[in-house]
Amino acid sequence: MNIRTHWRRLLDHAFNPCCAFCHLPCISGHPLCERCHAELPWLLPEQNQPLSNHVNSLSAFAYQPPISNLLLGIKFGKNLHELATLGELTATGLLPQLEQIPEAILPVPLHVSRLHKRGFNQALELVRPLAKQLGAPLLTDVIQRSKATQPQTELDSSQRQYNLRQAFQLDKPLRYKRLAIFDDVITTGATARELVALLQHNGAEQVEIWSCARAILRQSHELMPQIDYH
Ligand SMILES: [Zn+2]
């Protein structure tokens, strides 16, 4: 190695922070190294199936390791460093897929009792980097989760929808027509559909659903109904 290469590597290392997963030097401007970035379960565009006829759904990742482990760790361990990394990666995965910028982004609200227990809303924290890049406001006080829904883990799809019925309420008039709902994980889409219905009932004309990860079966791309994240 000649002296110029040696110094360039030292400078690269000094100016490019370490990979958040393995501590090798990062790709410039990204939180991960090239190898860790390539090994993530980025969702293929054709796997972003609409949740219903008129509601587009976009996710950055398939809900598979290491993303699934990171999301569960964040939920139970309050690891805010990983939350920031995952938020940046979510923005990286979603930005190229966006056809238009919504007027505002609605992170799926937590019930106030769960918010106090956890200390943060993971959906809100995960979408912050993307909202900042898009210059879109985050709606955090327009809709609240008015019902502490029972854990959905052991409910089937129709029971889940019933469990969520009127789980949300509008606290303020909705000033926007084009919105994106953001959740950490989309499983059956029951939560997102409930929010879409509420927004449309209150004047929204175009609503998309975005998430960090989407639960899919590798072969059939069907949604996995048995996982609950809220
Ligand atoms: Zn790495």
PDB file of C-alpha atoms and ligand atoms in Angstrom:
ATOM      1  CA  MET A   1       0.000   0.000   0.000  1.00  0.00           C
ATOM      2  CA  ASN A   2       1.540   3.328  -0.970  1.00  0.00           C
ATOM      3  CA  ILE A   3       1.462   6.260   1.395  1.00  0.00           C
ATOM      4  CA  ARG A   4      -1.314   8.069  -0.520  1.00  0.00           C
ATOM      5  CA  THR A   5      -3.639   5.009  -0.334  1.00  0.00           C
ATOM      6  CA  HIS A   6      -2.807   4.609   3.333  1.00  0.00           C
ATOM      7  CA  TRP A   7      -3.752   8.213   4.109  1.00  0.00           C
ATOM      8  CA  ARG A   8      -6.898   8.029   1.975  1.00  0.00           C
ATOM      9  CA  ARG A   9      -8.054   4.978   3.961  1.00  0.00           C
ATOM     10  CA  LEU A  10      -7.337   6.705   7.240  1.00  0.00           C
ATOM     11  CA  LEU A  11      -9.253   9.787   6.106  1.00  0.00           C
ATOM     12  CA  ASP A  12     -12.146   7.656   4.796  1.00  0.00           C
ATOM     13  CA  HIS A  13     -12.376   5.973   8.156  1.00  0.00           C
ATOM     14  CA  ALA A  14     -12.229   9.289  10.003  1.00  0.00           C
ATOM     15  CA  PHE A  15     -14.975  10.895   7.935  1.00  0.00           C
ATOM     16  CA  ASN A  16     -17.204   7.851   7.390  1.00  0.00           C
ATOM     17  CA  PRO A  17     -18.670   6.648  10.674  1.00  0.00           C
ATOM     18  CA  CYS A  18     -18.779   2.946  11.513  1.00  0.00           C
ATOM     19  CA  CYS A  19     -21.521   0.560  10.373  1.00  0.00           C
ATOM     20  CA  ALA A  20     -24.253   0.407  13.032  1.00  0.00           C
ATOM     21  CA  PHE A  21     -24.320  -3.415  12.749  1.00  0.00           C
ATOM     22  CA  CYS A  22     -20.710  -4.577  12.308  1.00  0.00           C
ATOM     23  CA  HIS A  23     -18.549  -1.450  12.869  1.00  0.00           C
ATOM     24  CA  LEU A  24     -16.750  -1.590   9.508  1.00  0.00           C
ATOM     25  CA  PRO A  25     -16.641   1.757   7.636  1.00  0.00           C
ATOM     26  CA  CYS A  26     -20.024   2.902   6.291  1.00  0.00           C
ATOM     27  CA  ILE A  27     -21.119   3.596   2.758  1.00  0.00           C
ATOM     28  CA  SER A  28     -20.870   7.372   2.494  1.00  0.00           C
ATOM     29  CA  GLY A  29     -24.008   8.972   3.891  1.00  0.00           C
ATOM     30  CA  HIS A  30     -25.535   5.655   5.052  1.00  0.00           C
ATOM     31  CA  PRO A  31     -25.669   4.089   8.510  1.00  0.00           C
ATOM     32  CA  LEU A  32     -24.367   0.669   7.327  1.00  0.00           C
ATOM     33  CA  CYS A  33     -21.411  -0.841   5.490  1.00  0.00           C
ATOM     34  CA  GLU A  34     -21.900  -2.158   1.955  1.00  0.00           C
ATOM     35  CA  ARG A  35     -22.209  -5.809   3.012  1.00  0.00           C
ATOM     36  CA  CYS A  36     -24.743  -5.256   5.837  1.00  0.00           C
ATOM     37  CA  HIS A  37     -26.751  -2.952   3.555  1.00  0.00           C
ATOM     38  CA  ALA A  38     -26.888  -5.588   0.797  1.00  0.00           C
ATOM     39  CA  GLU A  39     -27.900  -8.386   3.179  1.00  0.00           C
ATOM     40  CA  LEU A  40     -31.014  -6.638   4.500  1.00  0.00           C
ATOM     41  CA  PRO A  41     -34.397  -8.080   3.400  1.00  0.00           C
ATOM     42  CA  TRP A  42     -35.330  -5.116   1.173  1.00  0.00           C
ATOM     43  CA  LEU A  43     -38.887  -5.629  -0.052  1.00  0.00           C
ATOM     44  CA  LEU A  44     -39.181  -6.122  -3.800  1.00  0.00           C
ATOM     45  CA  PRO A  45     -41.503  -3.607  -5.533  1.00  0.00           C
ATOM     46  CA  GLU A  46     -43.863  -6.409  -6.635  1.00  0.00           C
ATOM     47  CA  GLN A  47     -44.279  -7.466  -2.987  1.00  0.00           C
ATOM     48  CA  ASN A  48     -45.881  -4.115  -2.169  1.00  0.00           C
ATOM     49  CA  GLN A  49     -49.403  -5.312  -2.877  1.00  0.00           C
ATOM     50  CA  PRO A  50     -52.209  -2.789  -2.217  1.00  0.00           C
ATOM     51  CA  LEU A  51     -54.033  -3.521   1.056  1.00  0.00           C
ATOM     52  CA  SER A  52     -57.372  -2.890  -0.644  1.00  0.00           C
ATOM     53  CA  ASN A  53     -58.561  -1.647  -4.034  1.00  0.00           C
ATOM     54  CA  HIS A  54     -57.672   2.012  -3.692  1.00  0.00           C
ATOM     55  CA  VAL A  55     -55.084   2.025  -0.923  1.00  0.00           C
ATOM     56  CA  ASN A  56     -51.450   1.723  -1.938  1.00  0.00           C
ATOM     57  CA  SER A  57     -49.092   0.120   0.524  1.00  0.00           C
ATOM     58  CA  LEU A  58     -45.330   0.673   0.521  1.00  0.00           C
ATOM     59  CA  SER A  59     -42.822  -0.945   2.864  1.00  0.00           C
ATOM     60  CA  ALA A  60     -39.037  -0.802   2.968  1.00  0.00           C
ATOM     61  CA  PHE A  61     -38.448  -4.359   4.219  1.00  0.00           C
ATOM     62  CA  ALA A  62     -39.905  -7.817   4.493  1.00  0.00           C
ATOM     63  CA  TYR A  63     -40.494  -8.621   8.157  1.00  0.00           C
ATOM     64  CA  GLN A  64     -37.518 -10.964   8.438  1.00  0.00           C
ATOM     65  CA  PRO A  65     -34.252 -10.992  10.428  1.00  0.00           C
ATOM     66  CA  PRO A  66     -32.402  -8.820  11.174  1.00  0.00           C
ATOM     67  CA  ILE A  67     -35.185  -6.231  10.721  1.00  0.00           C
ATOM     68  CA  SER A  68     -37.728  -8.253  12.733  1.00  0.00           C
ATOM     69  CA  ASN A  69     -35.243  -8.691  15.595  1.00  0.00           C
ATOM     70  CA  LEU A  70     -34.390  -4.999  15.553  1.00  0.00           C
ATOM     71  CA  LEU A  71     -38.049  -3.980  15.682  1.00  0.00           C
ATOM     72  CA  LEU A  72     -38.807  -6.348  18.552  1.00  0.00           C
ATOM     73  CA  GLY A  73     -35.673  -5.207  20.408  1.00  0.00           C
ATOM     74  CA  ILE A  74     -36.677  -1.571  19.995  1.00  0.00           C
ATOM     75  CA  LYS A  75     -40.181  -2.314  21.212  1.00  0.00           C
ATOM     76  CA  PHE A  76     -39.027  -4.017  24.376  1.00  0.00           C
ATOM     77  CA  GLY A  77     -35.548  -2.604  24.943  1.00  0.00           C
ATOM     78  CA  LYS A  78     -35.996   1.067  24.134  1.00  0.00           C
ATOM     79  CA  ASN A  79     -32.767   1.053  22.113  1.00  0.00           C
ATOM     80  CA  LEU A  80     -33.016   4.492  20.587  1.00  0.00           C
ATOM     81  CA  HIS A  81     -29.731   4.201  18.692  1.00  0.00           C
ATOM     82  CA  GLU A  82     -31.123   1.285  16.667  1.00  0.00           C
ATOM     83  CA  LEU A  83     -34.389   3.160  16.248  1.00  0.00           C
ATOM     84  CA  ALA A  84     -32.517   6.020  14.567  1.00  0.00           C
ATOM     85  CA  THR A  85     -30.594   3.609  12.301  1.00  0.00           C
ATOM     86  CA  LEU A  86     -33.756   1.788  11.298  1.00  0.00           C
ATOM     87  CA  GLY A  87     -35.498   5.101  10.638  1.00  0.00           C
ATOM     88  CA  GLU A  88     -32.717   6.109   8.230  1.00  0.00           C
ATOM     89  CA  LEU A  89     -32.873   2.709   6.494  1.00  0.00           C
ATOM     90  CA  THR A  90     -36.654   2.966   6.210  1.00  0.00           C
ATOM     91  CA  ALA A  91     -36.248   6.320   4.465  1.00  0.00           C
ATOM     92  CA  THR A  92     -33.640   4.780   2.128  1.00  0.00           C
ATOM     93  CA  GLY A  93     -36.045   1.952   1.213  1.00  0.00           C
ATOM     94  CA  LEU A  94     -39.182   4.054   0.790  1.00  0.00           C
ATOM     95  CA  LEU A  95     -37.892   7.198  -0.953  1.00  0.00           C
ATOM     96  CA  PRO A  96     -37.254   5.616  -4.389  1.00  0.00           C
ATOM     97  CA  GLN A  97     -40.738   4.043  -4.334  1.00  0.00           C
ATOM     98  CA  LEU A  98     -42.697   7.239  -3.736  1.00  0.00           C
ATOM     99  CA  GLU A  99     -44.654   8.544  -6.707  1.00  0.00           C
ATOM    100  CA  GLN A 100     -45.786  11.703  -4.952  1.00  0.00           C
ATOM    101  CA  ILE A 101     -45.192  13.444  -1.647  1.00  0.00           C
ATOM    102  CA  PRO A 102     -48.177  13.507   0.720  1.00  0.00           C
ATOM    103  CA  GLU A 103     -49.212  16.753   2.394  1.00  0.00           C
ATOM    104  CA  ALA A 104     -48.723  15.154   5.815  1.00  0.00           C
ATOM    105  CA  ILE A 105     -47.742  11.868   7.467  1.00  0.00           C
ATOM    106  CA  LEU A 106     -49.756  10.223  10.241  1.00  0.00           C
ATOM    107  CA  PRO A 107     -47.736   7.841  12.432  1.00  0.00           C
ATOM    108  CA  VAL A 108     -50.154   5.223  13.846  1.00  0.00           C
ATOM    109  CA  PRO A 109     -50.872   6.499  17.373  1.00  0.00           C
ATOM    110  CA  LEU A 110     -50.380   4.395  20.492  1.00  0.00           C
ATOM    111  CA  HIS A 111     -52.956   4.473  23.257  1.00  0.00           C
ATOM    112  CA  VAL A 112     -51.807   6.968  25.864  1.00  0.00           C
ATOM    113  CA  SER A 113     -51.383   4.241  28.518  1.00  0.00           C
ATOM    114  CA  ARG A 114     -49.068   2.255  26.219  1.00  0.00           C
ATOM    115  CA  LEU A 115     -47.198   5.396  25.227  1.00  0.00           C
ATOM    116  CA  HIS A 116     -46.495   6.195  28.882  1.00  0.00           C
ATOM    117  CA  LYS A 117     -45.370   2.646  29.562  1.00  0.00           C
ATOM    118  CA  ARG A 118     -43.017   2.468  26.545  1.00  0.00           C
ATOM    119  CA  GLY A 119     -41.903   6.079  26.635  1.00  0.00           C
ATOM    120  CA  PHE A 120     -42.058   6.622  22.864  1.00  0.00           C
ATOM    121  CA  ASN A 121     -44.137   5.765  19.806  1.00  0.00           C
ATOM    122  CA  GLN A 122     -41.914   3.621  17.578  1.00  0.00           C
ATOM    123  CA  ALA A 123     -43.938   4.482  14.447  1.00  0.00           C
ATOM    124  CA  LEU A 124     -43.357   8.199  15.031  1.00  0.00           C
ATOM    125  CA  GLU A 125     -39.634   7.783  15.714  1.00  0.00           C
ATOM    126  CA  LEU A 126     -39.120   5.490  12.693  1.00  0.00           C
ATOM    127  CA  VAL A 127     -40.708   7.885  10.211  1.00  0.00           C
ATOM    128  CA  ARG A 128     -38.946  11.046  11.453  1.00  0.00           C
ATOM    129  CA  PRO A 129     -35.953  10.836   9.030  1.00  0.00           C
ATOM    130  CA  LEU A 130     -38.252  10.274   6.032  1.00  0.00           C
ATOM    131  CA  ALA A 131     -40.614  13.092   7.038  1.00  0.00           C
ATOM    132  CA  LYS A 132     -37.624  15.400   7.413  1.00  0.00           C
ATOM    133  CA  GLN A 133     -36.300  14.522   3.951  1.00  0.00           C
ATOM    134  CA  LEU A 134     -39.730  15.038   2.385  1.00  0.00           C
ATOM    135  CA  GLY A 135     -40.473  18.203   4.359  1.00  0.00           C
ATOM    136  CA  ALA A 136     -43.848  16.685   5.313  1.00  0.00           C
ATOM    137  CA  PRO A 137     -45.373  17.503   8.718  1.00  0.00           C
ATOM    138  CA  LEU A 138     -45.996  14.654  11.182  1.00  0.00           C
ATOM    139  CA  LEU A 139     -49.524  14.571  12.584  1.00  0.00           C
ATOM    140  CA  THR A 140     -49.201  13.634  16.243  1.00  0.00           C
ATOM    141  CA  ASP A 141     -52.202  15.347  17.825  1.00  0.00           C
ATOM    142  CA  VAL A 142     -54.954  15.006  15.241  1.00  0.00           C
ATOM    143  CA  ILE A 143     -55.968  11.411  15.900  1.00  0.00           C
ATOM    144  CA  GLN A 144     -55.765   9.514  19.153  1.00  0.00           C
ATOM    145  CA  ARG A 145     -56.162   5.874  20.007  1.00  0.00           C
ATOM    146  CA  SER A 146     -59.271   6.129  22.113  1.00  0.00           C
ATOM    147  CA  LYS A 147     -59.576   2.473  23.012  1.00  0.00           C
ATOM    148  CA  ALA A 148     -56.807   0.365  24.524  1.00  0.00           C
ATOM    149  CA  THR A 149     -57.401  -2.548  22.158  1.00  0.00           C
ATOM    150  CA  GLN A 150     -56.848  -6.006  23.542  1.00  0.00           C
ATOM    151  CA  PRO A 151     -53.668  -7.747  22.318  1.00  0.00           C
ATOM    152  CA  GLN A 152     -54.337  -9.076  18.829  1.00  0.00           C
ATOM    153  CA  THR A 153     -51.936 -12.008  18.971  1.00  0.00           C
ATOM    154  CA  GLU A 154     -54.496 -14.751  19.289  1.00  0.00           C
ATOM    155  CA  LEU A 155     -57.287 -13.197  17.258  1.00  0.00           C
ATOM    156  CA  ASP A 156     -58.104 -14.176  13.710  1.00  0.00           C
ATOM    157  CA  SER A 157     -58.474 -11.591  10.962  1.00  0.00           C
ATOM    158  CA  SER A 158     -62.186 -10.812  11.482  1.00  0.00           C
ATOM    159  CA  GLN A 159     -61.793 -10.669  15.272  1.00  0.00           C
ATOM    160  CA  ARG A 160     -58.910  -8.253  14.789  1.00  0.00           C
ATOM    161  CA  GLN A 161     -61.032  -5.934  12.691  1.00  0.00           C
ATOM    162  CA  TYR A 162     -63.804  -6.048  15.328  1.00  0.00           C
ATOM    163  CA  ASN A 163     -61.262  -5.453  18.082  1.00  0.00           C
ATOM    164  CA  LEU A 164     -60.055  -2.312  16.285  1.00  0.00           C
ATOM    165  CA  ARG A 165     -63.472  -0.908  15.468  1.00  0.00           C
ATOM    166  CA  GLN A 166     -63.639   2.681  16.636  1.00  0.00           C
ATOM    167  CA  ALA A 167     -60.237   2.314  18.256  1.00  0.00           C
ATOM    168  CA  PHE A 168     -59.274   5.737  16.876  1.00  0.00           C
ATOM    169  CA  GLN A 169     -60.920   9.123  17.055  1.00  0.00           C
ATOM    170  CA  LEU A 170     -60.327  12.484  15.415  1.00  0.00           C
ATOM    171  CA  ASP A 171     -59.425  15.219  17.907  1.00  0.00           C
ATOM    172  CA  LYS A 172     -59.053  18.117  15.464  1.00  0.00           C
ATOM    173  CA  PRO A 173     -60.379  18.922  12.001  1.00  0.00           C
ATOM    174  CA  LEU A 174     -58.303  17.285   9.274  1.00  0.00           C
ATOM    175  CA  ARG A 175     -56.608  20.002   7.196  1.00  0.00           C
ATOM    176  CA  TYR A 176     -55.046  17.705   4.606  1.00  0.00           C
ATOM    177  CA  LYS A 177     -56.411  15.814   1.604  1.00  0.00           C
ATOM    178  CA  ARG A 178     -53.390  13.678   0.689  1.00  0.00           C
ATOM    179  CA  LEU A 179     -51.933  11.674   3.552  1.00  0.00           C
ATOM    180  CA  ALA A 180     -49.644   8.770   4.297  1.00  0.00           C
ATOM    181  CA  ILE A 181     -50.215   6.583   7.336  1.00  0.00           C
ATOM    182  CA  PHE A 182     -47.004   5.142   8.767  1.00  0.00           C
ATOM    183  CA  ASP A 183     -46.722   2.041  10.948  1.00  0.00           C
ATOM    184  CA  ASP A 184     -43.667   0.064  12.047  1.00  0.00           C
ATOM    185  CA  VAL A 185     -45.032  -3.243  10.717  1.00  0.00           C
ATOM    186  CA  ILE A 186     -47.975  -4.134   8.490  1.00  0.00           C
ATOM    187  CA  THR A 187     -49.368  -7.595   9.162  1.00  0.00           C
ATOM    188  CA  THR A 188     -53.011  -8.032   8.188  1.00  0.00           C
ATOM    189  CA  GLY A 189     -53.390  -4.299   7.569  1.00  0.00           C
ATOM    190  CA  ALA A 190     -56.405  -4.169   9.920  1.00  0.00           C
ATOM    191  CA  THR A 191     -55.042  -1.198  11.901  1.00  0.00           C
ATOM    192  CA  ALA A 192     -54.139   0.770   8.786  1.00  0.00           C
ATOM    193  CA  ARG A 193     -57.519   0.098   7.138  1.00  0.00           C
ATOM    194  CA  GLU A 194     -59.312   1.358  10.247  1.00  0.00           C
ATOM    195  CA  LEU A 195     -57.318   4.593  10.061  1.00  0.00           C
ATOM    196  CA  VAL A 196     -57.851   4.946   6.298  1.00  0.00           C
ATOM    197  CA  ALA A 197     -61.610   4.715   6.852  1.00  0.00           C
ATOM    198  CA  LEU A 198     -61.495   7.373   9.573  1.00  0.00           C
ATOM    199  CA  LEU A 199     -59.387   9.741   7.450  1.00  0.00           C
ATOM    200  CA  GLN A 200     -61.599   9.278   4.389  1.00  0.00           C
ATOM    201  CA  HIS A 201     -64.700   9.831   6.493  1.00  0.00           C
ATOM    202  CA  ASN A 202     -63.188  13.168   7.535  1.00  0.00           C
ATOM    203  CA  GLY A 203     -62.293  14.522   4.119  1.00  0.00           C
ATOM    204  CA  ALA A 204     -59.063  12.796   3.054  1.00  0.00           C
ATOM    205  CA  GLU A 205     -59.102  12.087  -0.677  1.00  0.00           C
ATOM    206  CA  GLN A 206     -55.908  10.112  -1.082  1.00  0.00           C
ATOM    207  CA  VAL A 207     -54.339   7.917   1.584  1.00  0.00           C
ATOM    208  CA  GLU A 208     -51.311   5.642   1.293  1.00  0.00           C
ATOM    209  CA  ILE A 209     -50.001   3.223   3.887  1.00  0.00           C
ATOM    210  CA  TRP A 210     -46.265   3.114   4.521  1.00  0.00           C
ATOM    211  CA  SER A 211     -44.290   0.947   6.899  1.00  0.00           C
ATOM    212  CA  CYS A 212     -40.794  -0.044   7.859  1.00  0.00           C
ATOM    213  CA  ALA A 213     -41.581  -3.752   7.368  1.00  0.00           C
ATOM    214  CA  ARG A 214     -44.323  -5.928   5.974  1.00  0.00           C
ATOM    215  CA  ALA A 215     -45.029  -9.487   7.062  1.00  0.00           C
ATOM    216  CA  ILE A 216     -45.128 -11.719   4.001  1.00  0.00           C
ATOM    217  CA  LEU A 217     -44.858 -15.414   3.349  1.00  0.00           C
ATOM    218  CA  ARG A 218     -41.863 -16.023   1.112  1.00  0.00           C
ATOM    219  CA  GLN A 219     -43.723 -18.090  -1.476  1.00  0.00           C
ATOM    220  CA  SER A 220     -47.270 -16.788  -1.689  1.00  0.00           C
ATOM    221  CA  HIS A 221     -46.728 -13.178  -0.510  1.00  0.00           C
ATOM    222  CA  GLU A 222     -49.769 -13.621   1.731  1.00  0.00           C
ATOM    223  CA  LEU A 223     -49.922 -11.587   4.878  1.00  0.00           C
ATOM    224  CA  MET A 224     -49.099 -13.367   8.110  1.00  0.00           C
ATOM    225  CA  PRO A 225     -52.023 -12.898  10.503  1.00  0.00           C
ATOM    226  CA  GLN A 226     -50.472 -14.261  13.687  1.00  0.00           C
ATOM    227  CA  ILE A 227     -48.155 -11.447  14.682  1.00  0.00           C
ATOM    228  CA  ASP A 228     -49.046  -8.444  16.802  1.00  0.00           C
ATOM    229  CA  TYR A 229     -46.833  -5.415  17.297  1.00  0.00           C
ATOM    230  CA  HIS A 230     -48.826  -2.843  19.217  1.00  0.00           C
TER     231      HIS A 230
HETATM  232 ZN    ZN B   1     -21.738  -3.703   8.488  1.00  0.00          ZN
END
